[in-house]
Amino acid sequence: MTGIYIHIPFCEARCNYCNFVSQVGGDKKAYIDALVKEIDAMDAFHNGEADSVFFGGGTPSVIKPFYIAMVLDALKASMTILPNAEITLEANPGTVSLESLKEYRRLGINRLSFGLQSADDAELAVLGRIHTYEEFLSSYHLAREAGFDNINIDLIFGLPNQTPEGFKKTVETVVSLESAHMSVYALKLEEGTPMYGTYHGSAEMPAEDAEREMYHSAIAYLKEKGYAHYETSNFAKPGFECRHNLKYWTGETYIGYGAAAHGYSLTESGAVRTENTSDIDAYIRDMADGIHDAQTQTPLDFSDMRDEYIMLRLRLAEGIRFADFQARFGTDFETTYAEAIEKTTKAGLIEKNGLGITPTVKGFDLQNTLITEFL
């Protein structure tokens, strides 16, 4: 079943840590028109079926619901969006109203993802967020009032001058809201961002052991409160795992529309990955001309697919299932990777059972080390 990703690159302000393709201002109508044209042009997927749609960004909630409706109408004209499809919209606190949230519900959006990042206003200021925790609370409760029961909340740990105790307080505060899903990410200082220039190599960044303590305490507390740790950074109440994001980690087909959007589809000889230009103006010009030259297509052979499968599956709590690997690649995983299995088991990075291998908390923690042993 196909997943659909829609990139909306507009923001009210650019956060200090962000290196995503986004911009403040810009011609929103021209961009949405280009999106609709791209969707219309994807003849290969007409009459297909999609069970997930994800509006990401950027901040999709800064554009008018009318534009979201235009995109959804275009999708429905080119393929079948199943009645039970998961349709997610990313939103920033302070950019939604009860009216807009009710309109999203009317349009069929049934999942929201709020970028909170911290419950501490001083930390939010360092990150360059334009909201306070109280403003987040207001937006969250409005979403509940509008009828959303599937809400994700994003948090970031490892912030400058953050302590394990401080992050634990944020987690405990936010978990009390009983959202359906939580995403907990480690801060990564990206070159070219304001935070990289200020904090790269700085003693204000938490030590590695303190950062690990933040991650471990979040895992333990969220599990205690009924959240399953189903992916490295993602936690869900039963039945609320993000269906769309699971497509990325399990190698299912997805189509990406918009500037910088990626897609992945299976072929007879392997798979093809697509990537649209990250130049927003070039994307709009490309679509206005009725062509799609600003897209890169990269073929993947079965060796590429196998390595990617291993890498992504080791992000999941389910890990790698021997039978599934055999069915996909015609190779016995236990035999082919016997040495790596033995080494990573002894190192406490994985556990092996009759069905396959699963990463431990230490394996999640040292994920790059774990994955490297199998590639």
Coordinates of C-alpha atoms in Angstrom, one line a residue:
M1 CA 0.0 0.0 0.0
T2 CA 1.3 3.4 -0.9
G3 CA 2.1 6.4 1.4
I4 CA 2.0 10.0 0.3
Y5 CA 4.3 12.7 1.6
I6 CA 3.5 16.4 0.9
H7 CA 6.2 18.9 1.7
I8 CA 5.0 22.4 2.8
P9 CA 8.1 24.6 3.2
F10 CA 6.6 27.7 4.9
C11 CA 7.3 28.8 8.4
E12 CA 6.6 31.9 10.5
A13 CA 10.2 31.9 11.7
R14 CA 13.2 29.7 11.1
C15 CA 14.3 27.8 14.2
N16 CA 18.0 28.1 15.3
Y17 CA 18.6 24.4 14.9
C18 CA 16.7 23.7 11.6
N19 CA 18.3 22.7 8.4
F20 CA 15.1 21.5 6.7
V21 CA 14.0 23.0 3.4
S22 CA 11.8 25.8 4.6
Q23 CA 11.4 29.6 4.2
V24 CA 9.7 32.5 5.9
G25 CA 7.3 34.2 3.5
G26 CA 7.1 33.2 -0.1
D27 CA 4.3 32.8 -2.6
K28 CA 2.1 30.1 -1.0
K29 CA -0.5 30.1 -3.8
A30 CA 2.2 29.6 -6.5
Y31 CA 3.7 26.7 -4.5
I32 CA 0.3 25.0 -3.9
D33 CA -0.5 25.4 -7.6
A34 CA 2.8 23.7 -8.4
L35 CA 2.0 20.8 -5.9
V36 CA -1.3 20.2 -7.6
K37 CA 0.3 20.1 -11.0
E38 CA 2.9 17.7 -9.8
I39 CA 0.2 15.4 -8.4
D40 CA -1.7 15.6 -11.7
A41 CA 1.4 14.8 -13.6
M42 CA 2.2 11.5 -11.8
D43 CA 0.2 9.4 -14.3
A44 CA 2.1 6.2 -13.2
F45 CA 0.3 6.3 -9.8
H46 CA -3.1 7.2 -11.1
N47 CA -5.8 4.7 -9.8
G48 CA -3.4 3.5 -7.1
E49 CA -4.4 3.2 -3.5
A50 CA -2.9 5.1 -0.5
D51 CA -3.4 4.4 3.2
S52 CA -1.4 7.3 4.5
V53 CA -0.9 11.0 3.7
F54 CA 1.6 13.1 5.6
F55 CA 1.8 16.9 5.4
G56 CA 5.3 17.8 6.7
G57 CA 7.5 20.8 6.5
G58 CA 8.2 23.5 7.3
T59 CA 5.0 24.2 9.1
P60 CA 1.9 23.1 7.2
S61 CA -0.4 24.7 9.7
V62 CA 0.8 28.2 8.6
I63 CA -1.0 27.9 5.3
K64 CA -4.7 28.3 5.0
P65 CA -6.8 25.1 5.3
F66 CA -8.1 26.0 1.8
Y67 CA -4.7 25.1 0.4
I68 CA -4.6 21.8 2.2
A69 CA -8.0 21.1 0.7
M70 CA -6.7 21.8 -2.8
V71 CA -3.9 19.3 -2.3
L72 CA -6.2 16.6 -0.9
D73 CA -8.7 17.1 -3.8
A74 CA -5.8 16.7 -6.3
L75 CA -4.7 13.5 -4.5
K76 CA -8.3 12.1 -4.5
A77 CA -8.6 12.8 -8.2
S78 CA -5.4 10.9 -9.1
M79 CA -5.7 7.9 -6.7
T80 CA -7.8 6.3 -4.1
I81 CA -7.3 7.5 -0.6
L82 CA -8.7 4.7 1.5
P83 CA -11.5 5.5 4.0
N84 CA -9.3 4.4 6.9
A85 CA -6.2 6.2 5.7
E86 CA -4.0 7.9 8.3
I87 CA -3.8 11.6 7.3
T88 CA -1.2 13.6 9.4
L89 CA -0.6 17.3 9.5
E90 CA 2.5 18.8 11.3
A91 CA 1.6 21.9 13.3
N92 CA 3.4 24.4 15.4
P93 CA 1.9 25.7 18.6
G94 CA 0.3 29.1 18.1
T95 CA -0.4 28.5 14.4
V96 CA -3.8 26.8 14.9
S97 CA -7.2 28.0 16.0
L98 CA -10.3 26.0 16.9
E99 CA -11.8 27.1 13.6
S100 CA -8.8 25.8 11.6
L101 CA -8.6 22.6 13.5
K102 CA -12.3 21.9 12.9
E103 CA -11.7 22.5 9.2
Y104 CA -8.8 20.1 9.2
R105 CA -11.1 17.5 10.7
R106 CA -13.7 18.2 8.1
L107 CA -11.1 17.7 5.4
G108 CA -10.3 14.2 6.7
I109 CA -7.1 15.0 8.7
N110 CA -7.1 12.6 11.6
R111 CA -3.6 12.9 13.1
L112 CA -1.7 16.0 14.3
S113 CA 2.0 16.2 15.1
F114 CA 2.9 19.2 17.3
G115 CA 6.5 20.4 17.4
L116 CA 6.8 21.3 21.1
Q117 CA 10.5 20.3 21.7
S118 CA 10.6 21.4 25.4
A119 CA 8.3 22.3 28.3
D120 CA 10.9 24.9 29.5
D121 CA 10.4 28.4 28.0
A122 CA 14.1 29.2 28.4
E123 CA 15.1 26.2 26.3
L124 CA 12.4 27.1 23.7
A125 CA 14.0 30.5 23.4
V126 CA 17.5 28.9 22.8
L127 CA 16.0 26.8 20.1
G128 CA 14.4 29.8 18.5
R129 CA 10.9 28.5 18.9
I130 CA 8.2 31.2 18.6
H131 CA 5.9 29.8 21.2
T132 CA 5.8 29.2 25.0
Y133 CA 4.8 26.0 26.7
E134 CA 1.5 27.7 27.7
E135 CA 0.8 28.5 24.0
F136 CA 1.5 24.9 23.2
L137 CA -1.0 23.8 25.9
S138 CA -3.6 26.1 24.4
S139 CA -3.1 24.6 20.9
Y140 CA -3.1 21.1 22.3
H141 CA -6.4 21.5 24.2
L142 CA -8.0 23.2 21.1
A143 CA -7.0 20.1 19.1
R144 CA -8.7 17.9 21.6
E145 CA -11.8 20.1 21.6
A146 CA -11.8 19.8 17.8
G147 CA -12.0 16.0 18.0
F148 CA -8.3 14.9 17.5
D149 CA -7.5 11.9 19.6
N150 CA -4.4 10.9 17.6
I151 CA -1.8 13.5 18.4
N152 CA 2.0 13.3 18.4
I153 CA 4.3 15.6 20.4
D154 CA 7.9 16.1 19.4
L155 CA 10.6 16.6 22.1
I156 CA 14.3 17.3 21.7
F157 CA 17.0 16.4 24.3
G158 CA 20.7 17.2 24.6
L159 CA 20.1 21.0 24.5
P160 CA 22.7 23.5 25.7
N161 CA 22.9 23.6 29.5
Q162 CA 20.2 21.0 29.7
T163 CA 20.5 18.5 32.6
P164 CA 19.0 15.0 32.9
E165 CA 16.8 16.3 35.7
G166 CA 15.6 19.1 33.5
F167 CA 14.7 16.9 30.6
K168 CA 13.0 14.4 32.9
K169 CA 10.8 17.2 34.1
T170 CA 9.8 18.0 30.5
V171 CA 9.0 14.4 29.7
E172 CA 6.9 14.0 32.9
T173 CA 5.1 17.3 32.2
V174 CA 4.2 16.4 28.6
V175 CA 3.3 12.7 29.3
S176 CA 0.7 13.9 31.8
L177 CA -1.3 15.1 28.7
E178 CA -1.7 11.5 27.6
S179 CA -1.1 12.1 23.9
A180 CA -1.3 9.0 21.7
H181 CA 2.3 9.3 20.4
M182 CA 5.6 10.8 21.5
S183 CA 8.8 11.4 19.4
V184 CA 12.0 12.0 21.3
Y185 CA 15.0 13.2 19.3
A186 CA 18.6 14.0 20.2
L187 CA 19.6 17.5 19.1
K188 CA 22.0 17.5 16.2
L189 CA 24.0 20.6 15.5
E190 CA 23.8 21.0 11.8
E191 CA 26.4 23.1 10.0
G192 CA 25.1 26.4 8.7
T193 CA 22.5 26.8 11.5
P194 CA 22.8 29.5 14.1
M195 CA 23.1 26.9 16.9
Y196 CA 26.0 25.3 15.2
G197 CA 27.9 28.5 15.1
T198 CA 27.1 29.3 18.7
Y199 CA 27.4 25.8 20.4
H200 CA 29.6 23.5 18.2
G201 CA 32.4 22.4 20.5
S202 CA 31.0 24.4 23.4
A203 CA 31.2 23.3 27.0
E204 CA 27.5 24.3 27.3
M205 CA 26.5 21.2 25.4
P206 CA 25.7 18.2 27.7
A207 CA 28.4 15.6 28.1
E208 CA 27.7 12.3 26.3
D209 CA 26.9 10.4 29.5
A210 CA 24.4 13.1 30.5
E211 CA 22.7 12.9 27.1
R212 CA 22.5 9.1 27.3
E213 CA 20.9 9.4 30.7
M214 CA 18.3 11.7 29.2
Y215 CA 17.5 9.2 26.5
H216 CA 17.4 6.2 28.9
S217 CA 15.2 7.9 31.4
A218 CA 12.7 8.9 28.7
I219 CA 12.5 5.3 27.5
A220 CA 12.0 4.0 31.0
Y221 CA 9.4 6.6 31.9
L222 CA 7.4 6.4 28.7
K223 CA 7.3 2.6 28.9
E224 CA 6.1 2.9 32.5
K225 CA 3.3 5.1 31.3
G226 CA 2.1 2.7 28.6
Y227 CA 4.0 3.8 25.5
A228 CA 5.6 1.2 23.4
H229 CA 9.1 2.1 22.2
Y230 CA 8.6 0.9 18.6
E231 CA 11.4 2.8 16.9
T232 CA 14.6 4.5 18.0
S233 CA 13.0 7.9 18.7
N234 CA 9.3 7.0 18.6
F235 CA 6.8 5.9 21.3
A236 CA 3.1 5.1 20.9
K237 CA 0.1 4.0 22.9
P238 CA -1.2 0.6 21.6
G239 CA -2.5 1.0 18.0
F240 CA -1.2 4.6 17.5
E241 CA 2.1 3.8 15.9
C242 CA 2.7 6.3 12.9
R243 CA 1.5 4.2 10.0
H244 CA 3.1 6.6 7.5
N245 CA 6.6 6.7 9.0
L246 CA 6.6 2.9 9.3
K247 CA 6.6 2.8 5.5
Y248 CA 10.1 4.4 5.5
W249 CA 11.4 1.9 8.0
T250 CA 9.9 -1.2 6.5
G251 CA 10.7 -0.5 2.8
E252 CA 7.2 0.1 1.5
T253 CA 6.3 2.4 -1.4
Y254 CA 5.8 6.1 -0.8
I255 CA 5.5 9.1 -3.1
G256 CA 6.9 12.5 -2.3
Y257 CA 5.4 15.7 -3.6
G258 CA 6.9 19.1 -3.2
A259 CA 10.3 20.7 -3.0
A260 CA 12.9 18.4 -1.4
A261 CA 10.4 15.5 -1.2
H262 CA 11.6 12.0 -1.5
G263 CA 9.9 8.9 -2.9
Y264 CA 10.6 5.2 -3.0
S265 CA 9.1 2.5 -5.3
L266 CA 9.8 -1.1 -6.1
T267 CA 10.8 -2.2 -9.6
E268 CA 11.5 -5.6 -11.2
S269 CA 15.2 -5.2 -10.7
G270 CA 15.2 -3.5 -7.3
A271 CA 13.8 -0.1 -6.4
V272 CA 14.0 3.6 -7.4
R273 CA 14.4 6.5 -5.1
T274 CA 13.3 9.9 -6.2
E275 CA 14.3 13.3 -4.9
N276 CA 12.8 16.7 -5.9
T277 CA 14.9 19.8 -6.1
S278 CA 15.3 21.6 -2.7
D279 CA 15.2 24.9 -4.5
I280 CA 11.7 26.1 -3.9
D281 CA 11.6 28.7 -6.7
A282 CA 13.1 26.1 -9.2
Y283 CA 10.4 23.6 -8.2
I284 CA 7.6 26.2 -8.8
R285 CA 9.1 27.1 -12.2
D286 CA 9.5 23.4 -13.1
M287 CA 5.9 22.6 -12.4
A288 CA 4.6 25.8 -14.1
D289 CA 6.3 24.6 -17.3
G290 CA 4.4 21.4 -17.1
I291 CA 7.6 19.3 -16.8
H292 CA 9.5 17.6 -14.0
D293 CA 13.2 18.0 -14.8
A294 CA 14.0 19.0 -11.2
Q295 CA 13.8 15.5 -9.9
T296 CA 16.6 13.1 -9.4
Q297 CA 16.0 9.3 -9.8
T298 CA 18.4 6.9 -8.2
P299 CA 18.1 3.1 -9.0
L300 CA 18.8 0.7 -6.2
D301 CA 19.8 -2.9 -6.9
F302 CA 19.0 -5.8 -4.5
S303 CA 22.3 -5.3 -2.7
D304 CA 21.4 -1.6 -2.0
M305 CA 18.0 -2.7 -0.9
R306 CA 19.3 -5.4 1.4
D307 CA 21.7 -3.0 3.1
E308 CA 19.0 -0.3 3.5
Y309 CA 16.6 -2.9 4.8
I310 CA 19.1 -3.9 7.5
M311 CA 19.8 -0.3 8.4
L312 CA 16.2 0.7 8.7
R313 CA 15.0 -2.5 10.4
L314 CA 17.5 -2.1 13.2
R315 CA 15.8 1.2 14.0
L316 CA 12.7 -0.8 14.9
A317 CA 12.0 -2.6 18.1
E318 CA 10.7 -5.5 16.0
G319 CA 14.2 -5.7 14.4
I320 CA 14.9 -8.1 11.6
R321 CA 12.6 -11.2 11.1
F322 CA 14.5 -14.1 9.6
A323 CA 11.5 -15.3 7.5
D324 CA 10.8 -11.9 6.1
F325 CA 14.5 -11.4 5.1
Q326 CA 14.5 -14.8 3.4
A327 CA 11.3 -14.0 1.5
R328 CA 12.6 -10.6 0.3
F329 CA 16.2 -11.5 -0.6
G330 CA 16.4 -15.3 -0.9
T331 CA 19.2 -15.4 1.7
D332 CA 19.3 -17.0 5.1
F333 CA 20.1 -14.2 7.5
E334 CA 21.4 -16.3 10.3
T335 CA 24.0 -18.0 8.1
T336 CA 25.0 -14.9 6.1
Y337 CA 25.4 -12.7 9.2
A338 CA 26.4 -15.3 11.8
E339 CA 29.6 -13.5 12.7
A340 CA 27.9 -10.1 13.1
I341 CA 25.1 -11.7 15.1
E342 CA 27.5 -13.3 17.5
K343 CA 29.6 -10.1 17.9
T344 CA 26.6 -7.8 18.5
T345 CA 24.9 -10.3 20.9
K346 CA 28.1 -10.5 23.0
A347 CA 28.3 -6.7 23.0
G348 CA 24.7 -6.4 24.3
L349 CA 23.5 -4.6 21.2
I350 CA 20.9 -7.2 20.1
E351 CA 18.9 -10.1 21.4
K352 CA 18.3 -13.2 19.2
N353 CA 15.2 -15.3 19.4
G354 CA 13.6 -17.9 17.2
L355 CA 12.0 -15.3 14.9
G356 CA 15.0 -12.9 14.4
I357 CA 17.1 -10.3 16.1
T358 CA 16.0 -7.2 18.0
P359 CA 18.0 -4.2 19.2
T360 CA 18.4 -3.7 22.9
V361 CA 18.3 -0.3 24.6
K362 CA 22.1 -0.3 24.3
G363 CA 21.7 -1.2 20.6
F364 CA 19.4 1.8 20.1
D365 CA 21.9 3.9 22.0
L366 CA 24.9 2.8 19.8
Q367 CA 22.9 2.4 16.7
N368 CA 25.6 3.4 14.2
T369 CA 28.0 0.9 15.8
L370 CA 25.3 -1.8 15.6
I371 CA 24.3 -1.1 12.0
T372 CA 28.0 -1.0 10.8
E373 CA 28.5 -4.6 11.9
F374 CA 25.9 -5.8 9.4
L375 CA 26.9 -3.7 6.4

